[in-house]
Coordinates of C-alpha atoms in Angstrom, one line a residue:
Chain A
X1 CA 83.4 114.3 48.4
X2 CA 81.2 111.4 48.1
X3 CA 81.4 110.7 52.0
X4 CA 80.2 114.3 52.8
X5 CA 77.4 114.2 50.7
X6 CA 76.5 110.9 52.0
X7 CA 77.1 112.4 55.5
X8 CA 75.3 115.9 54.2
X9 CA 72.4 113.2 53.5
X10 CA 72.0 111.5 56.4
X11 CA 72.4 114.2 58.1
X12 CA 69.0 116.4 56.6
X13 CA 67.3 113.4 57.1
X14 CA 67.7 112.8 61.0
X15 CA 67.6 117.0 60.9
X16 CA 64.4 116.3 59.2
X17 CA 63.0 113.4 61.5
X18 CA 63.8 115.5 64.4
X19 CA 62.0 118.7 62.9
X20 CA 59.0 116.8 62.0
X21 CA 58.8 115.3 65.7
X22 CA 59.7 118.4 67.6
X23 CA 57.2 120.1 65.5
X24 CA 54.3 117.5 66.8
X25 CA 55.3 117.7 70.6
X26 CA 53.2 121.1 71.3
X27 CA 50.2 119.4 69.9
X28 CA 50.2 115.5 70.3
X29 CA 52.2 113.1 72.5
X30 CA 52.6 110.9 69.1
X31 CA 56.2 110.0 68.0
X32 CA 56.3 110.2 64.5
X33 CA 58.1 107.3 62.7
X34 CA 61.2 108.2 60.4
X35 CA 59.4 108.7 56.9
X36 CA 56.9 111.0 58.2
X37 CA 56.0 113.7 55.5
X38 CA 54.2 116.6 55.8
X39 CA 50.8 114.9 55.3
X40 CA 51.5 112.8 57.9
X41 CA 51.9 115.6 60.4
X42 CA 49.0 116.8 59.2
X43 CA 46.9 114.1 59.4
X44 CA 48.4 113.2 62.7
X45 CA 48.9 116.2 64.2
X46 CA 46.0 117.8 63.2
X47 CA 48.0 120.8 62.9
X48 CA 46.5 122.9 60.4
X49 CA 47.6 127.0 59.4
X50 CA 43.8 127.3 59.7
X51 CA 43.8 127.2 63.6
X52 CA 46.8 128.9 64.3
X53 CA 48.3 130.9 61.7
X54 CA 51.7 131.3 59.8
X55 CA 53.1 133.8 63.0
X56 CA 52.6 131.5 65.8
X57 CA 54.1 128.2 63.0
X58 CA 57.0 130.5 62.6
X59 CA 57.6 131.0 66.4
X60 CA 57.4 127.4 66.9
X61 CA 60.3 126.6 64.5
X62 CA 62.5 129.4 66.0
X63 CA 61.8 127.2 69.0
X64 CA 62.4 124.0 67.5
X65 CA 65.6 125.6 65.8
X66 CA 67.1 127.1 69.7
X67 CA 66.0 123.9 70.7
X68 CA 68.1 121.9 68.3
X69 CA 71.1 124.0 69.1
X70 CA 70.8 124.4 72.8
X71 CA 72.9 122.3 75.2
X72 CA 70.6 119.7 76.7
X73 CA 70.0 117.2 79.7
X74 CA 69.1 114.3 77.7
X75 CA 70.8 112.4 74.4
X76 CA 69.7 111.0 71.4
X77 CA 71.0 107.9 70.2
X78 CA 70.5 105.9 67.4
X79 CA 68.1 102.8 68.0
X80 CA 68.2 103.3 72.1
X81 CA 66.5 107.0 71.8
X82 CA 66.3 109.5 74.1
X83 CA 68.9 109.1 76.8
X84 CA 68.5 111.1 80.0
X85 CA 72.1 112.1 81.2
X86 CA 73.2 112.2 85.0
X87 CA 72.2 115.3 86.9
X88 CA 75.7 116.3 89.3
X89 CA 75.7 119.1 91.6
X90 CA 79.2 119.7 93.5
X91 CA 79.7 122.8 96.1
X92 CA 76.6 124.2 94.6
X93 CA 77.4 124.6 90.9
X94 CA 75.6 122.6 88.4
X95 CA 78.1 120.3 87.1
X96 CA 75.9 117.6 84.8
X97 CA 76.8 115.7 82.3
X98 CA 75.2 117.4 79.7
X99 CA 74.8 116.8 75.8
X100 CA 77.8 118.8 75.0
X101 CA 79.5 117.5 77.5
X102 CA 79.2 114.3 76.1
X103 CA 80.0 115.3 73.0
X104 CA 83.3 116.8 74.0
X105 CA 84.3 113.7 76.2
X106 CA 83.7 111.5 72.6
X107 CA 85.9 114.1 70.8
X108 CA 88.4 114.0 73.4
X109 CA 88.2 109.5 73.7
X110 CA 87.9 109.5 69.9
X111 CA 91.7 112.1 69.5
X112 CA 93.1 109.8 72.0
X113 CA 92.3 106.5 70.6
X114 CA 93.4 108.1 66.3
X115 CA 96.0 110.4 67.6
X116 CA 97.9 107.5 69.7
X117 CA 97.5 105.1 66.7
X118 CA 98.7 107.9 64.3
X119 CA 101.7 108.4 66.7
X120 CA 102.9 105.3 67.2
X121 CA 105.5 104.3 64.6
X122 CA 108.5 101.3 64.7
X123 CA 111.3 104.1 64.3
X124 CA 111.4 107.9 64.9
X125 CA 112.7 108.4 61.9
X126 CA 110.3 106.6 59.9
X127 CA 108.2 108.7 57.3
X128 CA 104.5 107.6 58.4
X129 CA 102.4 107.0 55.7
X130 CA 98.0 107.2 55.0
X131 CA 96.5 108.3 58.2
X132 CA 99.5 109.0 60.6
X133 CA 101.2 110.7 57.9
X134 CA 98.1 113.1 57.2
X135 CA 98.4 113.6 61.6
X136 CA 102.0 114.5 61.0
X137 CA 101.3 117.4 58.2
X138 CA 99.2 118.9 60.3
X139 CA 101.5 119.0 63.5
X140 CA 104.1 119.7 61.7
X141 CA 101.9 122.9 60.2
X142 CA 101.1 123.7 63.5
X143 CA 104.4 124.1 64.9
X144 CA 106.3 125.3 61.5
X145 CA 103.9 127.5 60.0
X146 CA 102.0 128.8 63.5
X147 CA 103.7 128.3 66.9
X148 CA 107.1 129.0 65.8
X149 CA 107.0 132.2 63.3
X150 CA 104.4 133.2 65.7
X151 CA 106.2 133.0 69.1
X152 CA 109.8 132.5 68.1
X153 CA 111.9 128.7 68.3
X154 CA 111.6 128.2 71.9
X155 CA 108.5 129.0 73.0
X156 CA 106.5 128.0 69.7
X157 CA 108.3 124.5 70.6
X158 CA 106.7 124.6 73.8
X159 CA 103.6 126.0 72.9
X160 CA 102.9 123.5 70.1
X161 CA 101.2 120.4 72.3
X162 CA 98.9 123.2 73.3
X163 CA 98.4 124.7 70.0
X164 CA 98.0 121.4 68.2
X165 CA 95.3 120.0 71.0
X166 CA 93.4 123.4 70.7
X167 CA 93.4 122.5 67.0
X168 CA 92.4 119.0 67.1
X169 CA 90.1 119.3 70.0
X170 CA 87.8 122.4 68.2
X171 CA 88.1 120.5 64.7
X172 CA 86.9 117.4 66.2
X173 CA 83.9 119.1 68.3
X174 CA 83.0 120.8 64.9
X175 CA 83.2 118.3 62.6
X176 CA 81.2 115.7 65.4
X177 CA 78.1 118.1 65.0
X178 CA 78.2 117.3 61.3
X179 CA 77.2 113.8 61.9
X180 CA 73.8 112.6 62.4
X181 CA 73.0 112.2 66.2
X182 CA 75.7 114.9 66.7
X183 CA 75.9 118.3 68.6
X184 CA 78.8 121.2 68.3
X185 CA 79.7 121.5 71.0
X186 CA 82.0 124.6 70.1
X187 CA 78.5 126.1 69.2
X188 CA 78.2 126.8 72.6
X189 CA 79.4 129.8 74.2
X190 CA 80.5 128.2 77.4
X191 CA 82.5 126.0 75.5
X192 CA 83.6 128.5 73.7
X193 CA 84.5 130.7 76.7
X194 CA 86.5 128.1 78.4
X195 CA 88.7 127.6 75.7
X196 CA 89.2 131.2 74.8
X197 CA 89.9 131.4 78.8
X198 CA 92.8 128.8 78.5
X199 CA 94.0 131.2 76.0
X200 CA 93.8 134.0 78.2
X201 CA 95.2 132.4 80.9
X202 CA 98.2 131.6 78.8
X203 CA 98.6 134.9 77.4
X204 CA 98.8 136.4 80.6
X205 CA 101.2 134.2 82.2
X206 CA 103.4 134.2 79.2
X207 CA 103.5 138.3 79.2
X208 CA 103.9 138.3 83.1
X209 CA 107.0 135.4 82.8
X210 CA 108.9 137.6 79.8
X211 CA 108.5 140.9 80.8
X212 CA 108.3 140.2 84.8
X213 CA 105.3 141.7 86.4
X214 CA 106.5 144.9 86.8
X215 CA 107.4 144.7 83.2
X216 CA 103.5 143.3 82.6
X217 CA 101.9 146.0 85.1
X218 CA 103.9 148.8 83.3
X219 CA 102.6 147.3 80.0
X220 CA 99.0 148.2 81.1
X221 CA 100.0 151.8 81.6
X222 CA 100.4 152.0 77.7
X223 CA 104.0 153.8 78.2
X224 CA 102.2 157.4 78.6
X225 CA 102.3 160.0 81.0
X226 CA 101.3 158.8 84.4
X227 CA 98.8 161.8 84.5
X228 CA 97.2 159.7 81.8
X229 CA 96.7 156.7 83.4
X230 CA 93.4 156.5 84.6
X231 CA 91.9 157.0 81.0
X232 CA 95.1 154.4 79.9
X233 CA 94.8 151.5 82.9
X234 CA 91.3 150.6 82.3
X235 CA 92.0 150.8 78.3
X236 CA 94.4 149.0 78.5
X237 CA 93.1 146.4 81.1
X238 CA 89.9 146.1 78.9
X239 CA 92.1 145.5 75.6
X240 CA 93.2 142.1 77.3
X241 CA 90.0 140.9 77.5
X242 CA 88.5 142.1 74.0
X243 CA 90.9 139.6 72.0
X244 CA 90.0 136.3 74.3
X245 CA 86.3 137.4 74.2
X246 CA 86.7 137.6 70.2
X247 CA 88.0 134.4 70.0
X248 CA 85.4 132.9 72.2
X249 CA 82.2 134.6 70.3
X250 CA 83.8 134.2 66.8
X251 CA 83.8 130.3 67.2
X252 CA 80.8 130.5 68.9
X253 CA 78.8 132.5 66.1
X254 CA 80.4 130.3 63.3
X255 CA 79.8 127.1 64.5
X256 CA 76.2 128.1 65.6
X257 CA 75.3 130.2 62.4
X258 CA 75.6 127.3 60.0
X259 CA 73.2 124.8 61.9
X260 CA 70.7 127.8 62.0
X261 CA 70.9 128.2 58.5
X262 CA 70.5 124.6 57.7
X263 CA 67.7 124.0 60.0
X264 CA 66.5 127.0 58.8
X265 CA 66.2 126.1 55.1
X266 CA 64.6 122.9 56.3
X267 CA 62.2 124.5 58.2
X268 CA 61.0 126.6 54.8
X269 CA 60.1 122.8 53.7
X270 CA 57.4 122.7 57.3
X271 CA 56.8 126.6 56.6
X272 CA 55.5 126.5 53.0
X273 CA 53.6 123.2 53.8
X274 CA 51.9 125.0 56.3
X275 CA 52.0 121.9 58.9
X276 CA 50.4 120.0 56.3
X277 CA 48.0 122.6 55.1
X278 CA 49.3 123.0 52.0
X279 CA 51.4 120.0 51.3
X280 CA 52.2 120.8 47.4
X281 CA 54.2 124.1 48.4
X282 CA 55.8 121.9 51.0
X283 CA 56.9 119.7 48.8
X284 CA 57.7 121.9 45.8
X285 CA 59.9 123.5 48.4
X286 CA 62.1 120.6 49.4
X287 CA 64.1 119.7 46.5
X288 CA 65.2 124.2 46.7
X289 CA 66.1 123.3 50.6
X290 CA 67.8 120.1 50.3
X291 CA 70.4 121.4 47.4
X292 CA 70.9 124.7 49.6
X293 CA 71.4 122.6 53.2
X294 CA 73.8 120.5 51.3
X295 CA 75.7 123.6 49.7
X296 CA 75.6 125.1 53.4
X297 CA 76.8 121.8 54.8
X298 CA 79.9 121.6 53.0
X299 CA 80.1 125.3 53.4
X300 CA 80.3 124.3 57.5
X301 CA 82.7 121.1 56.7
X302 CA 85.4 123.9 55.8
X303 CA 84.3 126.4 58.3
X304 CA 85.0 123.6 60.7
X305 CA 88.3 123.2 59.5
X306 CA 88.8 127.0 59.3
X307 CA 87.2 128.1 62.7
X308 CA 89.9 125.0 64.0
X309 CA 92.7 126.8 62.4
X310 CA 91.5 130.4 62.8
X311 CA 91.5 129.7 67.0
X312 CA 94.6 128.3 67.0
X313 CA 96.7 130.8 64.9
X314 CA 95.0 133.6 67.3
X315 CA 96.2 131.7 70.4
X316 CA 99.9 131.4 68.9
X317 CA 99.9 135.4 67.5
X318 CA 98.2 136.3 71.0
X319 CA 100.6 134.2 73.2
X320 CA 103.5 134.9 71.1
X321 CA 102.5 138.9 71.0
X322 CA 102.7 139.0 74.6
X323 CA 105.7 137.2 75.3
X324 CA 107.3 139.3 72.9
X325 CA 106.4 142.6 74.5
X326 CA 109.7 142.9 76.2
X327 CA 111.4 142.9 72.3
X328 CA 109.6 146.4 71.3
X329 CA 109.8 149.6 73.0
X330 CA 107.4 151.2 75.6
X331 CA 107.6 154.0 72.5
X332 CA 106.7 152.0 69.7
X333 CA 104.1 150.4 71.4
X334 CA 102.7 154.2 72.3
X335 CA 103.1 155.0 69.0
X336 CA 101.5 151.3 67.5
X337 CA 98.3 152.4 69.7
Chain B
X1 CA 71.6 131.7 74.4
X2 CA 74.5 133.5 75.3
X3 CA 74.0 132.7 78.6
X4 CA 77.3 131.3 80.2
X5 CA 77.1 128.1 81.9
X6 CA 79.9 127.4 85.0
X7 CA 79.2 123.8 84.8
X8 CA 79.9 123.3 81.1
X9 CA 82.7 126.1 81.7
X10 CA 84.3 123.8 84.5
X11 CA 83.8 121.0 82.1
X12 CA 85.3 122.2 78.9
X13 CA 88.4 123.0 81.3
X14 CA 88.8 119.4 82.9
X15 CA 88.6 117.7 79.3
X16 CA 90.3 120.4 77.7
X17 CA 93.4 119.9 80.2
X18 CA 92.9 116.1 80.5
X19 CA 93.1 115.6 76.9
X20 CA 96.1 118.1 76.8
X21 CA 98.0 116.1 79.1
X22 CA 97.0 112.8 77.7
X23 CA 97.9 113.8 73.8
X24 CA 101.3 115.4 75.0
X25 CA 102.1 112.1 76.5
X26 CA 100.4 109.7 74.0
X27 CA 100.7 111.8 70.9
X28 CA 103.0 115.0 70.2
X29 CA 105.6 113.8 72.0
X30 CA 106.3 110.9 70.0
X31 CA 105.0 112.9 66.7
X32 CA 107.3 116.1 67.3
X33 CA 109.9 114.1 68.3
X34 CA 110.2 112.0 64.9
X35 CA 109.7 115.2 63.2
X36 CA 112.8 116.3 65.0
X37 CA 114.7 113.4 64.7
X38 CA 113.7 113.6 60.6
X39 CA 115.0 116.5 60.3
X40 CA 118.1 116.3 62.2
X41 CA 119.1 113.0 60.6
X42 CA 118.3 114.6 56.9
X43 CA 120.4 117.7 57.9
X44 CA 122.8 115.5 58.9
X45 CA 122.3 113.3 56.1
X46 CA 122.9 116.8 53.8
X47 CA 125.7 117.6 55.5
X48 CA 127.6 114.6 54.8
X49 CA 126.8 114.2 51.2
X50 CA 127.8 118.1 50.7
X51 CA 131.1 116.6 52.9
X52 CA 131.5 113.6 50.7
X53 CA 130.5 116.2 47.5
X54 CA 133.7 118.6 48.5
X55 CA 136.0 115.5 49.0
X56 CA 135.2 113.8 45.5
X57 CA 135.5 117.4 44.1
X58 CA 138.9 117.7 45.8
X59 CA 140.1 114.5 44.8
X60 CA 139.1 115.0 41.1
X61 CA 140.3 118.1 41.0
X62 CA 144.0 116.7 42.3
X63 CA 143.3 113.9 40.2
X64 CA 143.0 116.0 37.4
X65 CA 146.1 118.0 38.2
X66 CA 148.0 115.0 38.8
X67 CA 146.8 114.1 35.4
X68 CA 147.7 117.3 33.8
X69 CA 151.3 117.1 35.3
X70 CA 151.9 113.7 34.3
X71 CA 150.9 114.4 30.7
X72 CA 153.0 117.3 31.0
X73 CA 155.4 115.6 32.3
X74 CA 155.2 112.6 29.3
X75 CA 155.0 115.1 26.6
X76 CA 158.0 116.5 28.1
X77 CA 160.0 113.4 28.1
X78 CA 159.1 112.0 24.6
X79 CA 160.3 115.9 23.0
X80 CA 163.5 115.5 25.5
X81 CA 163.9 111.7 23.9
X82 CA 163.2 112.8 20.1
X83 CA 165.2 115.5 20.4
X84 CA 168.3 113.2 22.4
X85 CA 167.8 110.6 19.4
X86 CA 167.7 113.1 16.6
X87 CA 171.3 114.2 18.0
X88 CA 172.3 110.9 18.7
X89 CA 171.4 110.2 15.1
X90 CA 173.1 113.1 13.9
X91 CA 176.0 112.4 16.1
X92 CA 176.1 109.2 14.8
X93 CA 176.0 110.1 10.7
X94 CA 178.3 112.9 11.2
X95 CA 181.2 110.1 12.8
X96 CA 180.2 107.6 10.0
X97 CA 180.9 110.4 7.6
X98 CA 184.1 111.4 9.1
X99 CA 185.7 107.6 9.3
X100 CA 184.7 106.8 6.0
X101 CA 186.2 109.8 4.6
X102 CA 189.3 109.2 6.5
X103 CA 189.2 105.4 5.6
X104 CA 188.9 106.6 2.0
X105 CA 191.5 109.2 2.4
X106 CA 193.7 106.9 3.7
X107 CA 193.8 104.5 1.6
X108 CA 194.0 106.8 -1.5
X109 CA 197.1 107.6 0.3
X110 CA 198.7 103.8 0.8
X111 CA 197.9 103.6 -2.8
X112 CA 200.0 106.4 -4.0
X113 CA 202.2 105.4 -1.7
X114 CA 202.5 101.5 -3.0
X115 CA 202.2 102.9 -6.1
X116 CA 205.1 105.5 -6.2
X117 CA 207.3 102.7 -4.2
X118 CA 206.4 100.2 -6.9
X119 CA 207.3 102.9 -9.4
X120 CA 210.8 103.8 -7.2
X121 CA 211.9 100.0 -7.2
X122 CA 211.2 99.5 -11.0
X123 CA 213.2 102.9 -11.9
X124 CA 216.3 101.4 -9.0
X125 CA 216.1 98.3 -10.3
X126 CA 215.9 99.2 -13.7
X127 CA 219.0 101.6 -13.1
X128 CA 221.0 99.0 -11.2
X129 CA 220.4 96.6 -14.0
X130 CA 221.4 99.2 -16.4
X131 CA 224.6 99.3 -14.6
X132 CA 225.2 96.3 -14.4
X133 CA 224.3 95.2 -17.9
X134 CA 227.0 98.2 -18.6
X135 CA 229.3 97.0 -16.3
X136 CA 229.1 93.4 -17.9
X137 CA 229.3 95.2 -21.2
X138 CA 232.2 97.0 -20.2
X139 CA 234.0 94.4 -18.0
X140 CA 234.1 92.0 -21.3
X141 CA 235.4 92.0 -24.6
X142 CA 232.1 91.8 -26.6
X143 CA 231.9 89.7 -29.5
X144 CA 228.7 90.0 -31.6
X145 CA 227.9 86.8 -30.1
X146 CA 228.6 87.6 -26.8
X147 CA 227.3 90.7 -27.4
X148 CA 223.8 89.2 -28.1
X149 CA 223.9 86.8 -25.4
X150 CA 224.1 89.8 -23.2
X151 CA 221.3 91.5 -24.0
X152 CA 219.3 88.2 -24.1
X153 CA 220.7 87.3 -21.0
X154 CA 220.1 90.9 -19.7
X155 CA 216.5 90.5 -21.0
X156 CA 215.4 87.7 -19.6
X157 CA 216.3 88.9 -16.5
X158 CA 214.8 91.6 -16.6
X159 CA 211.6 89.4 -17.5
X160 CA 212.3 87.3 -14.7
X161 CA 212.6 90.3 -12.3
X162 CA 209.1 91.3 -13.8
X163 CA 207.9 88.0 -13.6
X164 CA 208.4 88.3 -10.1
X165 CA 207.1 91.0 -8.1
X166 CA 209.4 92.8 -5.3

């Protein structure tokens, strides 16, 4: 508790660095140093409501706010500042290192280097305590309370290294754009779509290997009359995209809707201070933002955890489902529609 | 915004897959395995206390039978013993009884005998001396003298004879 509000902390104030600085970049070239306050910008900045009104202040923060959320060609690092990042093009397709890029190769380095110590034990039928132990739990979750009742003994057994990377992976890009310096990468619907894809792919290939393809084909006439199937092929074809392309947009939306509603509730702070114009309402403002970013912060610690959980029990239910297909009847599966 | 990237798609994939690989070999393995080997080793650790459980049950169970009998059995022996000593006893009182009655009758018997014998030699000797203290009566011509001497004589030996017993 105490570390997330310390990290809750931390993490308003570099949001609130950032904001102030991004907020001075359409006006002046100057960098503002890390205390800067509202009458700072203003005196700075010379940004006043006066000259440009509370529409085109709110504009710029909507900005500032896609800005912050965006995936980007540069980095910011503590101490060293802005770093740019590598520009790669292969066979014609833009493949740069960007920011969330980055951020996914620390959350795969940083799974690696926890995950192998949490693994490694003297014997395999040792009961690993503190950190290991807590790995183990969750693994263990994964494969007895998801994979398996999900997609039966064998396959939830083979499904599980799958299942729990998918878990760790999204858990670990959500909870990295918690920390100051940090971007979600999972708030990014590429990423997003990527994963959801593996999903896919697995889904499909799992219902093509249990039911055959004729088996999988005949699944996509929906078991009705073949008069029926032109209205029933492209139903049916669509469905197997609708579940993947939930997956992909619910983490998406969830992981991006709670930094727009913390950066939001900061911004109020810049919004009632009127770039400095008014720097009593900005102030009488911040103490209300702070307590609700904080309460919205630990609101996104669990929806990282959730969002984690919520992807990979959709995977196992989807992946499972389709394997399964050859269990149930062409009829029941009629009738289920 | 919800403009899709391929470059970010491509490289979501690679460090998706990579880190699957990697974490199958460096983490799940190992971690599912233990898990595995956990469980089997406490099913297998259940399965031979419920063994050992069913064994000690059996064998307390025999034991206890075993126990049973052998009380049974004990019980048995000490009412067969009491009852063997009670007739023994019985036996034994009942034989007592009979000798000494026959020991008493017995010599009851010898008594009357002796004493009717001692009684049949006084009368015969008695008679005998009669006769012959008649005999010397008759055989002589008595004087009152004589005649006094006799029975004197007679008497005396008659104390003699009583003097000493037959």
């Amino acid at each position: 508790m105490t570390g997330a509000f310390i990290c809750s902390t931390i993490t308003f104030l570099t949001l609130f660095c950032k904001t102030a600085t991004v907020d001075l970049q359409g006006e002046s070239q100057h960098s503002t140093a890390p205390h800067a306050d509202t009458s700072h910008v203003a005196t700075t900045g010379g940004h006043g409501a006066a000259s440009h009104g509370e529409a085109g202040h709110s504009e710029d923060i909507g900005a500032v706010i896609i800005h912050h959320i965006s995936d980007d060609n540069k980095i910011e690092l503590p101490f060293a500042g802005e770093v740019h990042l590598p520009h790669i093009e292969l066979f014609g397709i833009d493949l740069s290192i960007t920011k969330h890029v980055v951020m996914m190769m620390v959350a795969a380095v940083l799974l690696i280097v926890l995950l192998g110590i949490a693994a490694r034990r003297r014997s395999p039928t040792e009961v690993p305590t503190g950190f290991a132990g807590a790995i183990e739990i969750v693994v263990e979750f994964i494969r007895n309370q998801i994979a398996i009742p999900n997609m039966g003994e064998a396959l939830g057994s083979k499904f599980t290294p799958y299942l729990c990377t998918a878990f760790f992976f999204i858990l670990t890009c959500n909870l990295l754009g918690l920390i100051p310096y940090g971007s979600t990468a999972t708030g990014n619907v590429s990423v997003t779509a990527a994963l959801a894809s593996l999903t896919f792919i697995m889904t499909q290939a799992m219902g093509i290997k249990a039911n055959g393809l004729g088996g999988y084909l005949k699944h996509l006439t929906g078991g009705v009359h073949p008069a029926m199937w032109i209205i029933m092929v492209p139903v049916e074809f669509l469905g197997l995209f609708t579940k993947p392309f939930a997956l992909c947009i619910r983490l998406y939306a969830n992981m991006t809707a709670g930094h727009v509603v913390i950066l939001s509730l900061i911004s109020l702070i810049f919004i009632f201070g009127k770039g400095g114009a008014s720097p009593i309402a900005g102030y009488g403002i911040a103490p209300v933002s702070v307590a609700f970013s904080l309460f919205v912060n630990m609101l996104e610690l669990l929806v990282a955890f959730l969002q984690a959980y919520i992807f990979t029990l959709l995977s196992s239910l989807f992946i499972g489902a389709a394997a399964a297909h050859a269990d149930h009847g062409e009829a029941e599966h009629g009738a289920s529609h | 915004m919800l403009q899709l990237h391929t470059g970010l798609i491509v490289w979501t994939i690679i460090i998706f897959v990579l880190l699957l690989f990697i974490l199958r070999k460096v983490a799940w393995k190992p971690i599912v395995g233990g898990l595995e080997e956990r469980t089997k080793k406490v099913k297998d650790s259940l399965e031979k206390a419920e063994a050992a459980q069913r064994a000690a049950e059996s064998a307390r169970s025999e034991y206890e039978a075993m126990m049973a009998k052998a009380s049974k059995e004990a019980q048995e022996l000490i009412a067969r013993s009491r009852k063997d000593a009670e007739a023994v006893r019985d036996k034994i009182v009942a034989e007592a009884q009979t000798n000494a009655d026959q020991l008493l009758q017995r010599t009851k018997r010898e008594i009357d005998l002796a004493s009717q014998k001692a009684l049949d030699e006084i009368k015969q000797t008695a008679a005998e001396l009669s006769i012959n203290i008649a005999g010397r009566i008759i055989g002589k011509s008595l004087a009152a003298k004589d005649h006094q001497d006799l029975i004197r004589q007679a008497l005396s030996e008659m104390h003699n004879l009583s003097g000493e017993p037959n």
